[in-house]
């Protein structure tokens, strides 16, 4: 099987990036991360990339329009012949211009069960609202934030004594499963967008191949 080339956008510590790097290096996914781009100079994600010999770019948004900033990012992604762009904790809203250029080839992970709790603190918002179940979602990106067609979801219980951070950590462990799995489904050509719905073509299941958390409900396609 040919391996796809993945470009990752990240703003923070990059544990999701690390999960993809690990899955790539161990052969769990047929994908190579060929470039990591950040809008934050000190993002630890850039260090993680460098440690694994992956080209890492800081693209400074300061003093540029959104389109100028994204044009630079777009040029880097094209230079590396990226097949799939992955938002892994990229905290900047992408313009319709950028999204249109990559539609169907750009995915994101969100730490809540969309369409609930969009935005930058999906875990804290879920806890404050009082839901008993939350989780995480991977989706194709479209022109609205946290809105595009959903690929995979997994449901995580909220515990009585959860803090925002304990809940975020429990969800994060599941994000680290869902994101590589989503990339592998894309690499296998098994994701078909039909309007708002993503059809997952038949094939193997990670539920049968790899360990799962007994308390977590994984959607079809995991
Ligand atoms: C994750 O919870 C992701 O879902 C959200 O931001 C966080 C990024 O974490 N969008 P990391 O940088 O991958 O560790």
mmCIF file of C-alpha atoms and ligand atoms in Angstrom:
data_model
loop_
_atom_site.group_PDB
_atom_site.id
_atom_site.type_symbol
_atom_site.label_atom_id
_atom_site.label_comp_id
_atom_site.label_asym_id
_atom_site.label_seq_id
_atom_site.Cartn_x
_atom_site.Cartn_y
_atom_site.Cartn_z
ATOM 1 C CA UNK A 1 0.000 0.000 0.000
ATOM 2 C CA UNK A 2 1.299 3.462 -0.859
ATOM 3 C CA UNK A 3 1.754 5.776 2.081
ATOM 4 C CA UNK A 4 0.043 9.148 2.137
ATOM 5 C CA UNK A 5 1.830 12.373 3.000
ATOM 6 C CA UNK A 6 0.369 14.229 5.961
ATOM 7 C CA UNK A 7 0.893 17.862 6.948
ATOM 8 C CA UNK A 8 -0.014 18.742 10.537
ATOM 9 C CA UNK A 9 -1.129 22.147 11.839
ATOM 10 C CA UNK A 10 -0.647 22.538 15.602
ATOM 11 C CA UNK A 11 -0.552 25.405 18.086
ATOM 12 C CA UNK A 12 0.254 23.690 21.355
ATOM 13 C CA UNK A 13 1.966 20.832 23.118
ATOM 14 C CA UNK A 14 1.184 18.402 20.290
ATOM 15 C CA UNK A 15 0.206 15.183 22.023
ATOM 16 C CA UNK A 16 -2.124 14.421 19.130
ATOM 17 C CA UNK A 17 0.773 15.042 16.753
ATOM 18 C CA UNK A 18 2.816 12.592 18.853
ATOM 19 C CA UNK A 19 0.078 9.969 18.593
ATOM 20 C CA UNK A 20 0.195 10.265 14.793
ATOM 21 C CA UNK A 21 4.013 10.162 14.725
ATOM 22 C CA UNK A 22 3.994 7.010 16.879
ATOM 23 C CA UNK A 23 1.316 5.341 14.746
ATOM 24 C CA UNK A 24 3.276 6.220 11.622
ATOM 25 C CA UNK A 25 6.621 4.978 12.904
ATOM 26 C CA UNK A 26 5.156 1.709 14.197
ATOM 27 C CA UNK A 27 3.404 0.996 10.893
ATOM 28 C CA UNK A 28 -0.064 1.237 12.417
ATOM 29 C CA UNK A 29 -1.014 3.806 9.763
ATOM 30 C CA UNK A 30 0.017 4.027 6.120
ATOM 31 C CA UNK A 31 0.988 7.660 6.430
ATOM 32 C CA UNK A 32 4.107 9.763 6.895
ATOM 33 C CA UNK A 33 4.095 13.174 8.506
ATOM 34 C CA UNK A 34 6.105 15.209 6.066
ATOM 35 C CA UNK A 35 5.732 18.640 7.648
ATOM 36 C CA UNK A 36 4.474 20.302 10.845
ATOM 37 C CA UNK A 37 3.401 23.951 10.837
ATOM 38 C CA UNK A 38 2.601 26.132 13.834
ATOM 39 C CA UNK A 39 1.343 29.661 14.355
ATOM 40 C CA UNK A 40 3.079 29.719 17.753
ATOM 41 C CA UNK A 41 6.849 30.050 17.908
ATOM 42 C CA UNK A 42 7.194 28.117 21.161
ATOM 43 C CA UNK A 43 4.693 25.358 20.400
ATOM 44 C CA UNK A 44 6.084 22.127 21.783
ATOM 45 C CA UNK A 45 4.628 20.416 18.708
ATOM 46 C CA UNK A 46 7.523 21.915 16.704
ATOM 47 C CA UNK A 47 10.042 20.297 19.085
ATOM 48 C CA UNK A 48 8.334 16.953 18.780
ATOM 49 C CA UNK A 49 8.572 17.189 14.995
ATOM 50 C CA UNK A 50 12.271 18.054 15.089
ATOM 51 C CA UNK A 51 12.991 15.126 17.435
ATOM 52 C CA UNK A 52 11.614 12.827 14.759
ATOM 53 C CA UNK A 53 13.391 14.504 11.860
ATOM 54 C CA UNK A 54 10.220 16.078 10.521
ATOM 55 C CA UNK A 55 10.534 19.562 8.970
ATOM 56 C CA UNK A 56 8.932 22.050 11.368
ATOM 57 C CA UNK A 57 7.869 25.583 10.441
ATOM 58 C CA UNK A 58 6.731 28.487 12.541
ATOM 59 C CA UNK A 59 4.646 30.754 10.333
ATOM 60 C CA UNK A 60 4.256 34.031 12.173
ATOM 61 C CA UNK A 61 0.778 35.516 11.827
ATOM 62 C CA UNK A 62 1.910 38.888 13.172
ATOM 63 C CA UNK A 63 1.499 41.844 10.823
ATOM 64 C CA UNK A 64 -0.170 39.739 8.126
ATOM 65 C CA UNK A 65 -3.756 39.461 6.978
ATOM 66 C CA UNK A 66 -5.345 36.065 7.519
ATOM 67 C CA UNK A 67 -5.029 35.321 3.823
ATOM 68 C CA UNK A 68 -1.351 36.303 3.678
ATOM 69 C CA UNK A 69 -0.625 34.059 6.648
ATOM 70 C CA UNK A 70 -2.538 31.159 5.157
ATOM 71 C CA UNK A 71 -0.911 31.638 1.739
ATOM 72 C CA UNK A 72 2.438 30.952 3.380
ATOM 73 C CA UNK A 73 1.059 27.848 5.043
ATOM 74 C CA UNK A 74 -0.532 26.703 1.788
ATOM 75 C CA UNK A 75 2.776 27.111 -0.077
ATOM 76 C CA UNK A 76 4.612 24.972 2.461
ATOM 77 C CA UNK A 77 1.957 22.252 2.332
ATOM 78 C CA UNK A 78 2.165 22.211 -1.474
ATOM 79 C CA UNK A 79 5.960 22.181 -1.454
ATOM 80 C CA UNK A 80 5.784 18.941 0.543
ATOM 81 C CA UNK A 81 3.072 17.437 -1.715
ATOM 82 C CA UNK A 82 0.743 16.912 1.203
ATOM 83 C CA UNK A 83 -2.226 14.577 0.560
ATOM 84 C CA UNK A 84 -3.982 15.283 3.863
ATOM 85 C CA UNK A 85 -3.899 18.249 6.245
ATOM 86 C CA UNK A 86 -4.587 17.446 9.901
ATOM 87 C CA UNK A 87 -5.578 20.054 12.460
ATOM 88 C CA UNK A 88 -4.216 18.747 15.755
ATOM 89 C CA UNK A 89 -4.855 21.465 18.289
ATOM 90 C CA UNK A 90 -4.539 24.280 15.752
ATOM 91 C CA UNK A 91 -6.239 27.158 17.543
ATOM 92 C CA UNK A 92 -6.750 29.560 14.643
ATOM 93 C CA UNK A 93 -9.876 29.717 12.497
ATOM 94 C CA UNK A 94 -9.054 28.992 8.862
ATOM 95 C CA UNK A 95 -10.520 31.194 6.136
ATOM 96 C CA UNK A 96 -13.025 29.984 3.532
ATOM 97 C CA UNK A 97 -10.262 30.544 0.948
ATOM 98 C CA UNK A 98 -7.951 28.037 2.642
ATOM 99 C CA UNK A 99 -10.725 25.552 3.373
ATOM 100 C CA UNK A 100 -11.915 25.580 -0.250
ATOM 101 C CA UNK A 101 -8.406 24.833 -1.447
ATOM 102 C CA UNK A 102 -8.211 21.756 0.774
ATOM 103 C CA UNK A 103 -11.847 20.637 1.096
ATOM 104 C CA UNK A 104 -12.088 16.871 1.451
ATOM 105 C CA UNK A 105 -8.409 16.711 2.362
ATOM 106 C CA UNK A 106 -8.442 18.597 5.647
ATOM 107 C CA UNK A 107 -9.576 17.116 8.946
ATOM 108 C CA UNK A 108 -9.743 18.217 12.552
ATOM 109 C CA UNK A 109 -10.180 16.691 15.994
ATOM 110 C CA UNK A 110 -12.476 18.269 18.555
ATOM 111 C CA UNK A 111 -12.703 17.317 22.255
ATOM 112 C CA UNK A 112 -16.502 17.027 22.467
ATOM 113 C CA UNK A 113 -19.344 15.215 20.745
ATOM 114 C CA UNK A 114 -20.177 17.685 17.969
ATOM 115 C CA UNK A 115 -22.402 19.559 17.385
ATOM 116 C CA UNK A 116 -22.311 20.057 21.172
ATOM 117 C CA UNK A 117 -19.663 22.253 22.776
ATOM 118 C CA UNK A 118 -17.935 23.766 19.785
ATOM 119 C CA UNK A 119 -15.146 26.227 20.460
ATOM 120 C CA UNK A 120 -11.909 26.346 22.365
ATOM 121 C CA UNK A 121 -12.953 24.674 25.629
ATOM 122 C CA UNK A 122 -15.172 21.757 24.655
ATOM 123 C CA UNK A 123 -14.208 19.822 27.787
ATOM 124 C CA UNK A 124 -14.832 22.653 30.279
ATOM 125 C CA UNK A 125 -18.064 23.672 28.555
ATOM 126 C CA UNK A 126 -19.364 20.091 28.727
ATOM 127 C CA UNK A 127 -18.507 19.814 32.423
ATOM 128 C CA UNK A 128 -20.108 23.171 33.279
ATOM 129 C CA UNK A 129 -23.228 22.340 31.293
ATOM 130 C CA UNK A 130 -23.576 19.160 33.328
ATOM 131 C CA UNK A 131 -23.702 16.529 30.616
ATOM 132 C CA UNK A 132 -23.088 12.959 31.788
ATOM 133 C CA UNK A 133 -21.488 11.848 28.552
ATOM 134 C CA UNK A 134 -19.141 13.759 26.268
ATOM 135 C CA UNK A 135 -16.276 12.593 24.066
ATOM 136 C CA UNK A 136 -14.413 13.485 20.908
ATOM 137 C CA UNK A 137 -15.057 13.871 17.206
ATOM 138 C CA UNK A 138 -13.001 13.826 14.032
ATOM 139 C CA UNK A 139 -14.462 15.671 11.069
ATOM 140 C CA UNK A 140 -13.696 17.101 7.671
ATOM 141 C CA UNK A 141 -13.283 20.844 8.021
ATOM 142 C CA UNK A 142 -15.650 23.172 6.240
ATOM 143 C CA UNK A 143 -16.080 26.916 6.216
ATOM 144 C CA UNK A 144 -17.611 27.061 9.714
ATOM 145 C CA UNK A 145 -15.615 26.181 12.845
ATOM 146 C CA UNK A 146 -16.189 22.674 14.296
ATOM 147 C CA UNK A 147 -18.912 22.110 11.731
ATOM 148 C CA UNK A 148 -17.870 19.915 8.800
ATOM 149 C CA UNK A 149 -18.994 16.326 8.088
ATOM 150 C CA UNK A 150 -18.307 14.007 11.018
ATOM 151 C CA UNK A 151 -15.992 11.040 10.478
ATOM 152 C CA UNK A 152 -15.630 9.308 13.861
ATOM 153 C CA UNK A 153 -16.905 9.857 17.378
ATOM 154 C CA UNK A 154 -16.294 8.189 20.719
ATOM 155 C CA UNK A 155 -18.303 8.749 23.890
ATOM 156 C CA UNK A 156 -16.616 9.252 27.253
ATOM 157 C CA UNK A 157 -18.398 9.282 30.644
ATOM 158 C CA UNK A 158 -18.242 12.323 32.879
ATOM 159 C CA UNK A 159 -17.537 11.326 36.494
ATOM 160 C CA UNK A 160 -19.034 13.049 39.533
ATOM 161 C CA UNK A 161 -15.643 14.167 40.808
ATOM 162 C CA UNK A 162 -14.230 15.215 37.438
ATOM 163 C CA UNK A 163 -12.406 18.506 37.119
ATOM 164 C CA UNK A 164 -11.986 20.168 33.752
ATOM 165 C CA UNK A 165 -8.464 18.719 33.570
ATOM 166 C CA UNK A 166 -9.272 15.151 34.632
ATOM 167 C CA UNK A 167 -12.054 15.051 32.064
ATOM 168 C CA UNK A 168 -9.838 16.588 29.360
ATOM 169 C CA UNK A 169 -7.185 13.974 30.048
ATOM 170 C CA UNK A 170 -9.631 11.070 29.770
ATOM 171 C CA UNK A 171 -10.922 12.460 26.473
ATOM 172 C CA UNK A 172 -7.375 13.100 25.209
ATOM 173 C CA UNK A 173 -6.455 9.403 25.536
ATOM 174 C CA UNK A 174 -9.336 8.610 23.223
ATOM 175 C CA UNK A 175 -8.376 11.428 20.820
ATOM 176 C CA UNK A 176 -5.030 9.663 20.497
ATOM 177 C CA UNK A 177 -6.890 6.608 19.204
ATOM 178 C CA UNK A 178 -9.450 8.356 17.015
ATOM 179 C CA UNK A 179 -7.121 10.664 15.099
ATOM 180 C CA UNK A 180 -4.674 8.013 13.810
ATOM 181 C CA UNK A 181 -7.630 5.759 13.002
ATOM 182 C CA UNK A 182 -9.225 8.548 10.978
ATOM 183 C CA UNK A 183 -5.991 9.102 9.065
ATOM 184 C CA UNK A 184 -5.780 5.387 8.302
ATOM 185 C CA UNK A 185 -9.354 5.325 6.970
ATOM 186 C CA UNK A 186 -8.464 8.275 4.723
ATOM 187 C CA UNK A 187 -5.245 6.544 3.585
ATOM 188 C CA UNK A 188 -7.234 3.446 2.672
ATOM 189 C CA UNK A 189 -9.652 5.568 0.622
ATOM 190 C CA UNK A 190 -12.561 4.469 2.814
ATOM 191 C CA UNK A 191 -14.091 7.892 3.542
ATOM 192 C CA UNK A 192 -16.797 9.134 1.172
ATOM 193 C CA UNK A 193 -18.420 12.497 1.872
ATOM 194 C CA UNK A 194 -22.122 12.493 0.984
ATOM 195 C CA UNK A 195 -23.419 15.936 1.937
ATOM 196 C CA UNK A 196 -23.161 16.156 5.704
ATOM 197 C CA UNK A 197 -22.662 12.435 6.118
ATOM 198 C CA UNK A 198 -19.439 10.525 5.794
ATOM 199 C CA UNK A 199 -19.846 6.989 4.577
ATOM 200 C CA UNK A 200 -17.152 4.614 5.782
ATOM 201 C CA UNK A 201 -16.485 1.869 3.265
ATOM 202 C CA UNK A 202 -16.133 -1.697 4.579
ATOM 203 C CA UNK A 203 -12.793 -2.960 5.798
ATOM 204 C CA UNK A 204 -10.997 -3.886 8.982
ATOM 205 C CA UNK A 205 -11.845 -2.607 12.469
ATOM 206 C CA UNK A 206 -9.389 -1.314 15.060
ATOM 207 C CA UNK A 207 -11.778 -2.524 17.763
ATOM 208 C CA UNK A 208 -10.735 -6.042 16.866
ATOM 209 C CA UNK A 209 -7.045 -5.329 16.298
ATOM 210 C CA UNK A 210 -6.046 -3.008 19.124
ATOM 211 C CA UNK A 211 -6.886 -2.400 22.759
ATOM 212 C CA UNK A 212 -9.857 -0.187 23.544
ATOM 213 C CA UNK A 213 -11.092 1.399 26.784
ATOM 214 C CA UNK A 214 -13.968 -0.647 28.230
ATOM 215 C CA UNK A 215 -15.845 2.481 29.362
ATOM 216 C CA UNK A 216 -15.732 4.198 25.987
ATOM 217 C CA UNK A 217 -18.308 3.781 23.227
ATOM 218 C CA UNK A 218 -16.679 3.853 19.794
ATOM 219 C CA UNK A 219 -18.746 4.603 16.699
ATOM 220 C CA UNK A 220 -18.957 2.343 13.663
ATOM 221 C CA UNK A 221 -15.798 2.590 11.604
ATOM 222 C CA UNK A 222 -13.396 2.709 14.525
HETATM 223 C C1 LIG B 1 -6.926 18.573 21.975
HETATM 224 O O1 LIG B 1 -7.820 18.372 23.027
HETATM 225 C C2 LIG B 1 -7.647 18.833 20.684
HETATM 226 O O2 LIG B 1 -8.831 18.115 20.555
HETATM 227 C C3 LIG B 1 -7.966 20.303 20.832
HETATM 228 O O3 LIG B 1 -6.810 20.854 21.396
HETATM 229 C C4 LIG B 1 -6.127 19.856 22.147
HETATM 230 C C5 LIG B 1 -4.750 19.761 21.588
HETATM 231 O O4 LIG B 1 -3.930 18.951 22.348
HETATM 232 N N1 LIG B 1 -8.385 20.856 19.572
HETATM 233 P P1 LIG B 1 -2.489 18.536 21.833
HETATM 234 O O5 LIG B 1 -1.773 19.825 21.447
HETATM 235 O O6 LIG B 1 -2.641 17.627 20.676
HETATM 236 O O7 LIG B 1 -1.839 17.874 23.002
#
